[in-house]
Short mmCIF file of C-alpha atoms in Angstrom, two decimals:
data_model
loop_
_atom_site.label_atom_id
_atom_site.label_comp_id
_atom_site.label_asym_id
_atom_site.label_seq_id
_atom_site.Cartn_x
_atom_site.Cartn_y
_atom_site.Cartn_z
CA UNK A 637 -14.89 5.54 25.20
CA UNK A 638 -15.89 2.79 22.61
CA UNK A 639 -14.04 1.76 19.40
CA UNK A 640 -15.40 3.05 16.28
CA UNK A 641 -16.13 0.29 14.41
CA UNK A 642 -15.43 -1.03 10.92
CA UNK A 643 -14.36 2.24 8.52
CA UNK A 644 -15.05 3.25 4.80
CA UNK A 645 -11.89 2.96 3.45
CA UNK A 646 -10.92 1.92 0.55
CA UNK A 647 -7.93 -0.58 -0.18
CA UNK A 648 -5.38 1.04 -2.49
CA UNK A 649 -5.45 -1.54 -6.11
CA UNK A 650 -2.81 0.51 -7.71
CA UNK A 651 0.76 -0.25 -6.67
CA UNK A 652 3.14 2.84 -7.54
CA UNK A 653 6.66 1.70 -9.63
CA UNK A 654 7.85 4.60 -9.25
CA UNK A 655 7.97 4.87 -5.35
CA UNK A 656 10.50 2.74 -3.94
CA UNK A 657 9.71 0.01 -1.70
CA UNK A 658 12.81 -0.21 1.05
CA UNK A 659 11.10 -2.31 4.04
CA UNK A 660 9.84 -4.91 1.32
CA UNK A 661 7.62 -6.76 4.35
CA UNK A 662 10.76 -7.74 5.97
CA UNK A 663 9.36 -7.18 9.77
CA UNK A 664 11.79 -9.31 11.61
CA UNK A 665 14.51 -6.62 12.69
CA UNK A 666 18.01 -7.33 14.26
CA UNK A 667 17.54 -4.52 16.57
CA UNK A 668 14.61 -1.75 18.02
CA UNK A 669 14.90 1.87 16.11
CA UNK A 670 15.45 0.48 12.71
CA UNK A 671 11.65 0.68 11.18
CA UNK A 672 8.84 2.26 12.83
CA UNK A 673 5.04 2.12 11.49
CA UNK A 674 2.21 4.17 12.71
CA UNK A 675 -1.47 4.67 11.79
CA UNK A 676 -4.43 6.54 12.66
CA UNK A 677 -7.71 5.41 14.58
CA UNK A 678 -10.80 7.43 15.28
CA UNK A 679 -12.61 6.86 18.73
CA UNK A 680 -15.65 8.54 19.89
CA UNK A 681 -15.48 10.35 23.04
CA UNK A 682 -18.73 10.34 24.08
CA UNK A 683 -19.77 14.14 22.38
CA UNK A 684 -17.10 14.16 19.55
CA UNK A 685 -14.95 11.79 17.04
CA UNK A 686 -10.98 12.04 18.76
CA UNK A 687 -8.20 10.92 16.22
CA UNK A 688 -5.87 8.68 17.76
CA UNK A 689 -1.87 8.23 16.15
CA UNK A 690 -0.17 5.85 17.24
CA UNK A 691 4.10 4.83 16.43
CA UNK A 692 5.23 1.39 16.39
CA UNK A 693 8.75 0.04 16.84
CA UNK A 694 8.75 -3.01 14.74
CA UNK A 695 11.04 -4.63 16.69
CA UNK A 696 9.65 -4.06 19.48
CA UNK A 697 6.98 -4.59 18.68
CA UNK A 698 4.89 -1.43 21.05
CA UNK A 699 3.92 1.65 20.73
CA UNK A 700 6.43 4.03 21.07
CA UNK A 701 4.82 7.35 20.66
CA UNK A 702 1.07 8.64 20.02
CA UNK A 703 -1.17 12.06 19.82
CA UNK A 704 -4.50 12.93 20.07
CA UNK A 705 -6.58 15.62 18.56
CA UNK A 706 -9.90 16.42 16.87
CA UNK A 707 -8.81 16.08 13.76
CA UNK A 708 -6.81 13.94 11.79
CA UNK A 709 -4.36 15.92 9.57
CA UNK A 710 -0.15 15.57 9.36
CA UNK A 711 -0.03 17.70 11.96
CA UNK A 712 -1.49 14.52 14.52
CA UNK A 713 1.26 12.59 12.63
CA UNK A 714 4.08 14.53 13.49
CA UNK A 715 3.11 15.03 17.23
CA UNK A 716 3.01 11.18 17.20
CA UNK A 717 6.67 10.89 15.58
CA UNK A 718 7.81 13.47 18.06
CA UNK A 719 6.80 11.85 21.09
CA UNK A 720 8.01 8.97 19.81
CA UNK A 721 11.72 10.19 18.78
CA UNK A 722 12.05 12.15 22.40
CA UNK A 723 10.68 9.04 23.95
CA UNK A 724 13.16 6.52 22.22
CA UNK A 725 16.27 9.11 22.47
CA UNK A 726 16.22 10.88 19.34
CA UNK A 727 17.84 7.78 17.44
CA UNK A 728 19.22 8.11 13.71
CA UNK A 729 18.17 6.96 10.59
CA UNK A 730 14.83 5.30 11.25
CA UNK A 731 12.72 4.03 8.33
CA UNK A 732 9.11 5.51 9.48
CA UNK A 733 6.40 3.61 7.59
CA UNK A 734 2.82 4.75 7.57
CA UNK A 735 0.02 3.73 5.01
#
């Protein structure tokens, strides 16, 4: 496998008022299971692009749950949530952030 590379996307310039923002960049946690983040990746295979998602515990600051697949819809992103709640004990009340 080889990493992609730089992407096309485009930064977001717009903020949105009218979604609240409850993590407000405050990434230094008391405890692990409070705020998770996650993101997806692309990686080429060698005969097709994979999409990689990937959860992170913010505290903890490692990945607690991921899924693969050959494409990258919601459905990759809740795999990756699900491995990571059976994986962490099915905790309560986690803030899941994800750009």
């Amino acid at each position: 496998m080889q990493a992609a590379g730089p992407h096309a996307y485009e930064q977001a310039t717009v903020e949105r008022p009218d979604i609240a923002n409850h993590l407000g960049r405050k990434f230094a946690l008391g405890q692990p299971n409070q705020v998770w983040c996650g993101d997806i990746t692309y990686i080429w295979s060698g005969q097709r692009w994979s999409y990689l998602a990937v959860v992170l515990d913010l505290y903890a600051r490692r990945v607690v749950g991921w899924a693969m697949s050959s494409s990258p819809d919601a459905d990759l992103v809740v795999k990756a949530l699900d491995h990571a709640w059976e994986q962490r004990g099915q905790p309560k009340n986690v803030m899941f952030h994800y750009d």
